[in-house]
Coordinates of C-alpha atoms in Angstrom, one line a residue:
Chain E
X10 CA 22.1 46.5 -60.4
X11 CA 23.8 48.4 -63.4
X12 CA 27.0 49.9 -61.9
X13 CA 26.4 53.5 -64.3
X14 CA 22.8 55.3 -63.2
X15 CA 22.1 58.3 -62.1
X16 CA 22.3 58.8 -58.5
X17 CA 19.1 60.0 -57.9
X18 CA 18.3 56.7 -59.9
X19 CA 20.4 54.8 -57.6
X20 CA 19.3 55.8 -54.2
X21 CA 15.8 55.4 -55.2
X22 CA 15.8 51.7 -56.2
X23 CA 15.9 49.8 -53.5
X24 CA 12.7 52.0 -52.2
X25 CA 11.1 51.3 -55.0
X26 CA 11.9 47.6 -55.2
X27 CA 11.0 47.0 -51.6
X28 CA 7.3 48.7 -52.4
X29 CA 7.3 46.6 -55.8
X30 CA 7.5 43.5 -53.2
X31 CA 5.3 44.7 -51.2
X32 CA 2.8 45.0 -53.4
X33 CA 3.3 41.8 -55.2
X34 CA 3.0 40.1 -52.0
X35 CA -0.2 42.3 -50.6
X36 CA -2.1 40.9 -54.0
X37 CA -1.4 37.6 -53.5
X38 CA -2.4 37.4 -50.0
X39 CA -5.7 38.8 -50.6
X40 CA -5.9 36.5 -53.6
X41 CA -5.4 33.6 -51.2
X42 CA -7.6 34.8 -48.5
X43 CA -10.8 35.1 -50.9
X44 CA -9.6 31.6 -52.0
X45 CA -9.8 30.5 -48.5
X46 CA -12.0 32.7 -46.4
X47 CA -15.4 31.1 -47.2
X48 CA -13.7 27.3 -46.8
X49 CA -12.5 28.9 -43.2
X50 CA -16.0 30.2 -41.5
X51 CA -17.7 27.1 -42.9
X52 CA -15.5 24.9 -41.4
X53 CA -15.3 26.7 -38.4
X54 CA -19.2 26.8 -38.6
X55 CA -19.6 23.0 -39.6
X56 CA -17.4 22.3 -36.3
X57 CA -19.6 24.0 -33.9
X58 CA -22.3 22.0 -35.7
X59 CA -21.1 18.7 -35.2
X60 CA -19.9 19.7 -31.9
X61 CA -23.5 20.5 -30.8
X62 CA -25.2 17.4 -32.6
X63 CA -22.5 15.5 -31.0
X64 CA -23.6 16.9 -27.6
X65 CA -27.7 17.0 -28.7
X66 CA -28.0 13.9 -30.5
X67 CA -31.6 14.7 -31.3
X68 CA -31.0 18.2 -32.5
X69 CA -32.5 19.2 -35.4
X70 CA -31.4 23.0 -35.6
X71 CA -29.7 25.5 -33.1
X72 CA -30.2 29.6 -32.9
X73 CA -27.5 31.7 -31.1
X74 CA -27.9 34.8 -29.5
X75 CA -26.3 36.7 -26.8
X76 CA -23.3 33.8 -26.8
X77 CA -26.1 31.3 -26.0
X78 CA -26.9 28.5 -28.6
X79 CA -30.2 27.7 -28.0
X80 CA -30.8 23.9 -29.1
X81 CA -34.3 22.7 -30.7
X82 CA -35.3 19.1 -31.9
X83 CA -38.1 20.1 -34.6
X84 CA -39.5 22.6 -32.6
X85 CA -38.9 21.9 -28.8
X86 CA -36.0 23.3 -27.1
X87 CA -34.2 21.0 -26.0
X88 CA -31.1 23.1 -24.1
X89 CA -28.4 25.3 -24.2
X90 CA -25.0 25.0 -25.0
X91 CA -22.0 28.0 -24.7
X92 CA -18.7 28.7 -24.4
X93 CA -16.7 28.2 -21.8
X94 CA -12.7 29.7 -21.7
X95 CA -10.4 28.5 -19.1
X96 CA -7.7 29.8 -17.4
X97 CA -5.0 26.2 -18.9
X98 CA -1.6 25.3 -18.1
X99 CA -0.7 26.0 -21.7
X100 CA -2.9 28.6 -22.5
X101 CA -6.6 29.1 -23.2
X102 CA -9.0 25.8 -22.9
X103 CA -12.0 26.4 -24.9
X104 CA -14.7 24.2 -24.5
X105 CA -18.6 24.2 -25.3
X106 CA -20.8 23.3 -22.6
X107 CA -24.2 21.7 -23.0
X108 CA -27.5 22.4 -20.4
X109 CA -30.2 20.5 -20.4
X110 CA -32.4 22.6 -18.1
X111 CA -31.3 26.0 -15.7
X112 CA -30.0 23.2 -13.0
X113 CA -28.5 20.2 -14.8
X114 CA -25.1 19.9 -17.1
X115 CA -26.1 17.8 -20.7
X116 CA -22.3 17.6 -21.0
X117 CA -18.8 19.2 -21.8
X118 CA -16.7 19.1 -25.0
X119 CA -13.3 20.5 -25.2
X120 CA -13.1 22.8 -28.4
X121 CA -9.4 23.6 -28.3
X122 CA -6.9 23.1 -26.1
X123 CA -3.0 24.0 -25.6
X124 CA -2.3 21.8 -22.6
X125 CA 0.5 19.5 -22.6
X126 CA 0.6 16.9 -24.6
X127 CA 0.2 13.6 -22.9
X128 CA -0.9 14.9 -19.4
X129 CA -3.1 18.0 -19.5
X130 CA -4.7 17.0 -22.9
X131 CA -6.0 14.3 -21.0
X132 CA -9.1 16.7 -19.8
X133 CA -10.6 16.3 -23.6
X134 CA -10.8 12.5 -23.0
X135 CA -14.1 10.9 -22.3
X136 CA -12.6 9.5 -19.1
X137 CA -12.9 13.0 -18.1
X138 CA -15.4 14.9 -19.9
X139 CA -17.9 12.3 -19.4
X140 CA -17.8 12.8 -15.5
X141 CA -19.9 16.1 -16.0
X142 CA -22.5 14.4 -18.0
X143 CA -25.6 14.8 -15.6
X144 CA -24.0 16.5 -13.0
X145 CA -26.0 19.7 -11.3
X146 CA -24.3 23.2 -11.7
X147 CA -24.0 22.9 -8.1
X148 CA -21.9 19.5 -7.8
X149 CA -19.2 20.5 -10.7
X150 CA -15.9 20.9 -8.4
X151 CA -13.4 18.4 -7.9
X152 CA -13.6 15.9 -5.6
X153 CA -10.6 16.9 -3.2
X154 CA -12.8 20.3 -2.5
X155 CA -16.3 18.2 -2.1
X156 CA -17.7 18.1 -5.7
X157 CA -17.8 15.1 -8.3
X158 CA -15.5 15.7 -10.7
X159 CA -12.3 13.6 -10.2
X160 CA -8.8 15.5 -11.3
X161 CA -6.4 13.9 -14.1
X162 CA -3.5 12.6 -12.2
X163 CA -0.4 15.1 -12.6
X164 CA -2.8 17.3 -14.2
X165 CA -4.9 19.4 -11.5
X166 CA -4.1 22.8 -13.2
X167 CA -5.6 21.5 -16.0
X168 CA -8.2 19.9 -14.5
X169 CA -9.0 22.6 -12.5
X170 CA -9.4 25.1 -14.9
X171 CA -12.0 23.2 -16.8
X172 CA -14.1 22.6 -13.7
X173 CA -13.7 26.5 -12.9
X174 CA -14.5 27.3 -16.4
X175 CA -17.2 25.6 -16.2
X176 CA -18.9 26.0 -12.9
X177 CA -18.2 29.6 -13.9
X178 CA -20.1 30.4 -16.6
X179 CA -22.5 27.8 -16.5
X180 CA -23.6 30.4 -13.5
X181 CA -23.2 33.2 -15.1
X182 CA -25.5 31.9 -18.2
X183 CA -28.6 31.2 -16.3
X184 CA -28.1 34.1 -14.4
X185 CA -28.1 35.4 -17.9
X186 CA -30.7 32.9 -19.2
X187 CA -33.5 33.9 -16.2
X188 CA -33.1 37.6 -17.2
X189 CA -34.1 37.1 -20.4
X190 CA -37.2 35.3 -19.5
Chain G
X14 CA 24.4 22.0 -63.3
X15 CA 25.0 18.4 -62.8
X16 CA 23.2 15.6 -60.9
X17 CA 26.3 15.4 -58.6
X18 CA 26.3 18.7 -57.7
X19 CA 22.5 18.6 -56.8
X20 CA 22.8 15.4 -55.0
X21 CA 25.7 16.7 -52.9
X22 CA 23.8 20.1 -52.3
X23 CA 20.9 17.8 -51.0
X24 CA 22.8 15.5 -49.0
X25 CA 24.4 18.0 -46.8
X26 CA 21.6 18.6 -45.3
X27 CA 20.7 15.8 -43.8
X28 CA 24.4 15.0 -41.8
X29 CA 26.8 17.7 -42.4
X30 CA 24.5 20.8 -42.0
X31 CA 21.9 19.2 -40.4
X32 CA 19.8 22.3 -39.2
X33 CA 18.8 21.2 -35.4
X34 CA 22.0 19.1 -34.6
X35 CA 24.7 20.5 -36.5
X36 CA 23.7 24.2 -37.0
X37 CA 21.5 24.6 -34.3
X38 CA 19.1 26.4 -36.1
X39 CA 15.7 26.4 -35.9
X40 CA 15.5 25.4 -32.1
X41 CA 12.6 27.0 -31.1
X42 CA 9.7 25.3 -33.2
X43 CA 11.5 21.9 -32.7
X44 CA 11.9 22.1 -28.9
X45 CA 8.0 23.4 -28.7
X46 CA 6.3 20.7 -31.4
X47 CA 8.8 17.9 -31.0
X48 CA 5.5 16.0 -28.5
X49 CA 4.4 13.6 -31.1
X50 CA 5.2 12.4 -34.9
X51 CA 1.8 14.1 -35.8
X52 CA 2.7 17.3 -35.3
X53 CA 6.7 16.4 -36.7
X54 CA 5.2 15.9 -39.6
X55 CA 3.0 18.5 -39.9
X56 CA 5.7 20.8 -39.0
X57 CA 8.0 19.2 -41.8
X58 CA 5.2 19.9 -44.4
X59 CA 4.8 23.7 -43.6
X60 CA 9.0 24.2 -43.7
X61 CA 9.1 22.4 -46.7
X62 CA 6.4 24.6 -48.5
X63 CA 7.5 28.0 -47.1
X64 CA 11.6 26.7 -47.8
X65 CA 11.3 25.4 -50.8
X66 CA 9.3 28.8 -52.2
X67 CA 11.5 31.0 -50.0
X68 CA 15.0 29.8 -51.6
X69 CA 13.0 29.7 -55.3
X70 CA 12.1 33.1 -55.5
X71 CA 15.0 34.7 -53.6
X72 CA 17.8 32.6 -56.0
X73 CA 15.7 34.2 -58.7
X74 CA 16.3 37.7 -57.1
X75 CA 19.4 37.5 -56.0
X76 CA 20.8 39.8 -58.6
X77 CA 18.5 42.3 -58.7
X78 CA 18.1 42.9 -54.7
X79 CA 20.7 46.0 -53.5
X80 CA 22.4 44.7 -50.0
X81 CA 20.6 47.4 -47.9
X82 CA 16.8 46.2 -48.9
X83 CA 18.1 42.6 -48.6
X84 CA 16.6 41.0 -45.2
X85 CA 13.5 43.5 -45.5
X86 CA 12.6 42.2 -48.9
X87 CA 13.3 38.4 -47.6
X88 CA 11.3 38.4 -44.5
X89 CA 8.5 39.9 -47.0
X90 CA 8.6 37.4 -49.0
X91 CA 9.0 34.8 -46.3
X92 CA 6.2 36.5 -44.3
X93 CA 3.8 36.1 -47.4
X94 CA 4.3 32.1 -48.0
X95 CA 3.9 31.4 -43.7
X96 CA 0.6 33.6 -43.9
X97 CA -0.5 31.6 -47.5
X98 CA 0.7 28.1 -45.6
X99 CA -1.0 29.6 -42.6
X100 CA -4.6 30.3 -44.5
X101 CA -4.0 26.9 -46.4
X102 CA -3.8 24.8 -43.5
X103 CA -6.7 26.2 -41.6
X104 CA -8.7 25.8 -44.8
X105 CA -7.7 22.3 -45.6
X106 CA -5.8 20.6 -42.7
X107 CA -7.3 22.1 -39.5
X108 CA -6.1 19.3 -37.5
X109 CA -2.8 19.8 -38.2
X110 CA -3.6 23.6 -37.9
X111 CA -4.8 23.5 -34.6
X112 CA -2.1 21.0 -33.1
X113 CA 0.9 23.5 -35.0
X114 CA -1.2 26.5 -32.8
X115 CA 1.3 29.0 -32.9
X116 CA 4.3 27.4 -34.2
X117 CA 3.1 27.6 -37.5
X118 CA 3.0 31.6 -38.1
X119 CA 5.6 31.2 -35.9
X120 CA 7.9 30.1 -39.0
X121 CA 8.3 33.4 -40.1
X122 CA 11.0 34.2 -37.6
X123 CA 12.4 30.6 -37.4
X124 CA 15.9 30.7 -38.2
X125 CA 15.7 27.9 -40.6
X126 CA 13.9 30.1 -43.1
X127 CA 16.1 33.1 -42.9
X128 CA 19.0 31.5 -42.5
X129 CA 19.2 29.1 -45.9
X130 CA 18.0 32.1 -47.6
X131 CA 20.7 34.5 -47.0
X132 CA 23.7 32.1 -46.5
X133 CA 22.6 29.6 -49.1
X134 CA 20.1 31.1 -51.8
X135 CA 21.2 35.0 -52.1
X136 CA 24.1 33.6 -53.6
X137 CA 23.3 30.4 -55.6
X138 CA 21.1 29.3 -58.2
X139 CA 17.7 28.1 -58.2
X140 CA 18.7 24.7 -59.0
X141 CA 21.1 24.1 -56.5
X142 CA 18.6 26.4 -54.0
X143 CA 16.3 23.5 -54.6
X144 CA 18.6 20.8 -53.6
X145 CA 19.4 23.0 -50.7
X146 CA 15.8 23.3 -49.6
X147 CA 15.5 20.0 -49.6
X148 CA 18.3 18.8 -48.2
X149 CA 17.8 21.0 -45.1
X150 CA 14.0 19.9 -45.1
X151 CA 14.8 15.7 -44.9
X152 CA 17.7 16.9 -42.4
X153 CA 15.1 19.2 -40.2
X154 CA 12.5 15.9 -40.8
X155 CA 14.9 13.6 -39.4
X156 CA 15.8 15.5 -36.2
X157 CA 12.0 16.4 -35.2
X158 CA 10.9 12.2 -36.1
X159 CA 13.6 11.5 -33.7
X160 CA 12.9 13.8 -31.1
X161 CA 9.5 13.3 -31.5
X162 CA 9.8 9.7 -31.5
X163 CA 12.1 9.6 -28.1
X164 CA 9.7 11.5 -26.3
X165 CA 6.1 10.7 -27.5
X166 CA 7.3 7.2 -26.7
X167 CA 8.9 7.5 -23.3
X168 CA 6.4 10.5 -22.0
X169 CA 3.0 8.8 -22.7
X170 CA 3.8 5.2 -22.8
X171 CA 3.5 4.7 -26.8
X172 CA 3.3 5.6 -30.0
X173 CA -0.2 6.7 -31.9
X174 CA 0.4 7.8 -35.7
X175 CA -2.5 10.1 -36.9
X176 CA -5.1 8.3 -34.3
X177 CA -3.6 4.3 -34.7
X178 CA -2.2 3.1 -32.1
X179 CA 1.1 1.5 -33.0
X180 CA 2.5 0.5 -30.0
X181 CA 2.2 0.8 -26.0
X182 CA 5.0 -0.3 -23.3
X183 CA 2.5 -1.4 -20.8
X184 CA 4.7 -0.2 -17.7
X185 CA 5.3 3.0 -18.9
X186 CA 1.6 3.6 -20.4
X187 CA 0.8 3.9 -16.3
X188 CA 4.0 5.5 -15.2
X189 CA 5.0 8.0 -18.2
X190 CA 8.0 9.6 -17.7
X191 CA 6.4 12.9 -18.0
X192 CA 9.8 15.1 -17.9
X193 CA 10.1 14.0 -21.8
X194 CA 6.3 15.6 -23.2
X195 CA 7.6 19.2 -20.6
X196 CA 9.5 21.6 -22.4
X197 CA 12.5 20.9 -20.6
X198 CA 12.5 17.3 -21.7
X199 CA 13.3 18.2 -25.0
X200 CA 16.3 19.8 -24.4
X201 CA 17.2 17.0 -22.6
X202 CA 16.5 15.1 -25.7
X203 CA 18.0 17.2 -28.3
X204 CA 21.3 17.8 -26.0
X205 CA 21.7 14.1 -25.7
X206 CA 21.4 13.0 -29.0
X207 CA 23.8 16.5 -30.1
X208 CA 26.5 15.1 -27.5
X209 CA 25.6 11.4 -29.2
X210 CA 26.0 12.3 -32.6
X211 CA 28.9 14.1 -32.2
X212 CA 30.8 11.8 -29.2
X213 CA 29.9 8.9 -32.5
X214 CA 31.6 11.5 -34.9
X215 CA 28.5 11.3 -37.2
X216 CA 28.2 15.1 -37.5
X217 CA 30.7 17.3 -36.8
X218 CA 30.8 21.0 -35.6
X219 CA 30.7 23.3 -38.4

């Protein structure tokens, strides 16, 4: 900065050159999230999709309401699906549960996970997630406290909290589910 | 400025000031991400951007930023590029988004970042802030494909590279030694190879 300004001048500038900044940066973040935002929710969108198809191989569109996905194949329903959060060992386990009827589990996906690597991210492998495929509401616990679900060796908190998640809200959503009816 | 000069402003990086071994800097992200060359990578390609723009813009500024607003006006700037990385990724790489979680916002406060800006570019030119950015980014790569590679390897029994399956140890793929995917593996990791590098007299203390 010029050594000779007025004082006033002086004490001012770096103020103003730290709202100059500002504002330069303020614009192009918005610029990049209208870039972005649209690419975001559809992908975010687009994964639930596939997720759901993945799970409801004849599905031909879904409806959501009330956190309940509601799955149709051209015209039938066909089941449910919802979130599930877990309580992890590395955080939040997010993952999308599939009914067939108000009894019966179509099956589990993991949507997102924080567990560690290796051991506890083991719960979104087919080894495991495949175990609830079929299973009554009932019957999801592990095995060591009498259900069917067989924990990931060196990973029972992880294991655990999917089969808690699940069981869980998988009550809570035909609770939820009979209400409506 | 001439070639040497860049190539010598670039090569310091890697072994003199490497930034995890010989500065210590940037510990945090590398302890927490160093799990598998995935996400070394994919951390490597989010320092690089947010670096590289970082010590551009703030070797053009350096003269006109007054000492007092210095740091605020850096993290600023630094803060914009991490969110514009951040937003870019989820838009275009959300596998590597979702596997960086929270260590990729998490770069605006790594050291790193901060660091190169106000001991390297506040007070160089853009050129040699280039070469500096660069430097520091291969260096920074280096460390995390070796950590990485140490304890993807020994904690799960092999090495997968974006989904292929490179190699497995068969008796270790049953018996992982777990300690090295845990958080305290990696200091393990890191300290040994700090002790190795130095003991070797490869790098040397600052």
């Amino acid at each position: 900065m010029p050594a000779k300004k007025s004082s006033t001048l002086k004490n001012a500038f770096p103020i103003i050159l730290l709202t100059i900044v500002v504002t330069v940066c303020v614009s192009i973040l918005t610029f990049v999230d209208s870039l972005t935002r649209d690419k975001i929710s559809a992908q975010e969108d687009e994964a639930v999709k596939a997720l759901l198809s993945e799970m409801f191989p004849g599905m031909s569109h879904f409806e959501y309401q009330d956190e309940i996905y509601t799955i149709y194949a051209d015209g039938d329903q066909i089941g449910y699906a919802f979130l599930a959060v877990g309580n992890g060992y590395g955080g939040d386990i997010n993952i999308l549960v599939g009914l067939e009827d108000e009894t019966t589990i179509k099956g589990i996906t993991i949507a997102s996970q924080s567990e560690t690597p290796g051991l506890g991210t083991r719960i979104a492998e087919p080894a495991f997630t495949d175990q609830f495929a079929g299973l009554a509401i009932s019957d999801v616990s592990l095995s060591r406290d009498g259900g069917q679900i067989d924990a990931i060796t060196s990973s029972t908190i992880s294991s655990s909290a999917v089969v808690e998640a699940v069981s869980q809200t998988a009550m809570e959503k035909v609770k939820q589910l009979k209400e409506n009816q | 400025m001439g070639n040497g000069k860049f190539a010598k402003e670039f090569a310091k990086g890697i072994i003199l000031a490497n930034p995890v071994f010989v500065l210590a800097l940037g510990l945090c992200p590398t302890l927490a991400i160093s799990t598998s060359i995935d996400n070394a990578l994919g951390m490597t390609l989010a320092v690089l951007i947010v670096l590289l723009g970082s010590n551009i813009i703030i070797a053009l500024i350096r003269n006109f930023v007054p000492n007092i607003t210095r740091i605020p006006i850096f993290i600023v700037i630094i803060a914009t590029l991490v969110t514009v990385v951040n937003l870019i990724f989820h838009a275009y790489l959300p596998a590597t988004y979702e596997a960086l979680g929270i260590f990729l916002p998490l770069i605006v406060v790594n050291c790193i970042i901060l660091g190169r800006a106000e001991a390297f570019a506040s007070k160089n030119p853009v050129a040699s802030s280039i070469a500096d950015a660069l430097g520091i980014t291969v260096g920074f790569m280096l460390a995390l494909l070796m950590i990485s590679f140490i304890r993807q390897v020994l904690g799960t029994g092999g090495l997968s590279v974006f989904g292929h399956d490179l190699f497995t140890l068969p008796g270790l793929r049953d018996h992982p030694i777990a300690i090295f995917i845990l958080p305290y593996g990696a200091f393990l990791v890191i300290g040994l190879l700090m002790g190795l590098f130095r003991r070797t007299g490869v790098m040397k203390n600052e």
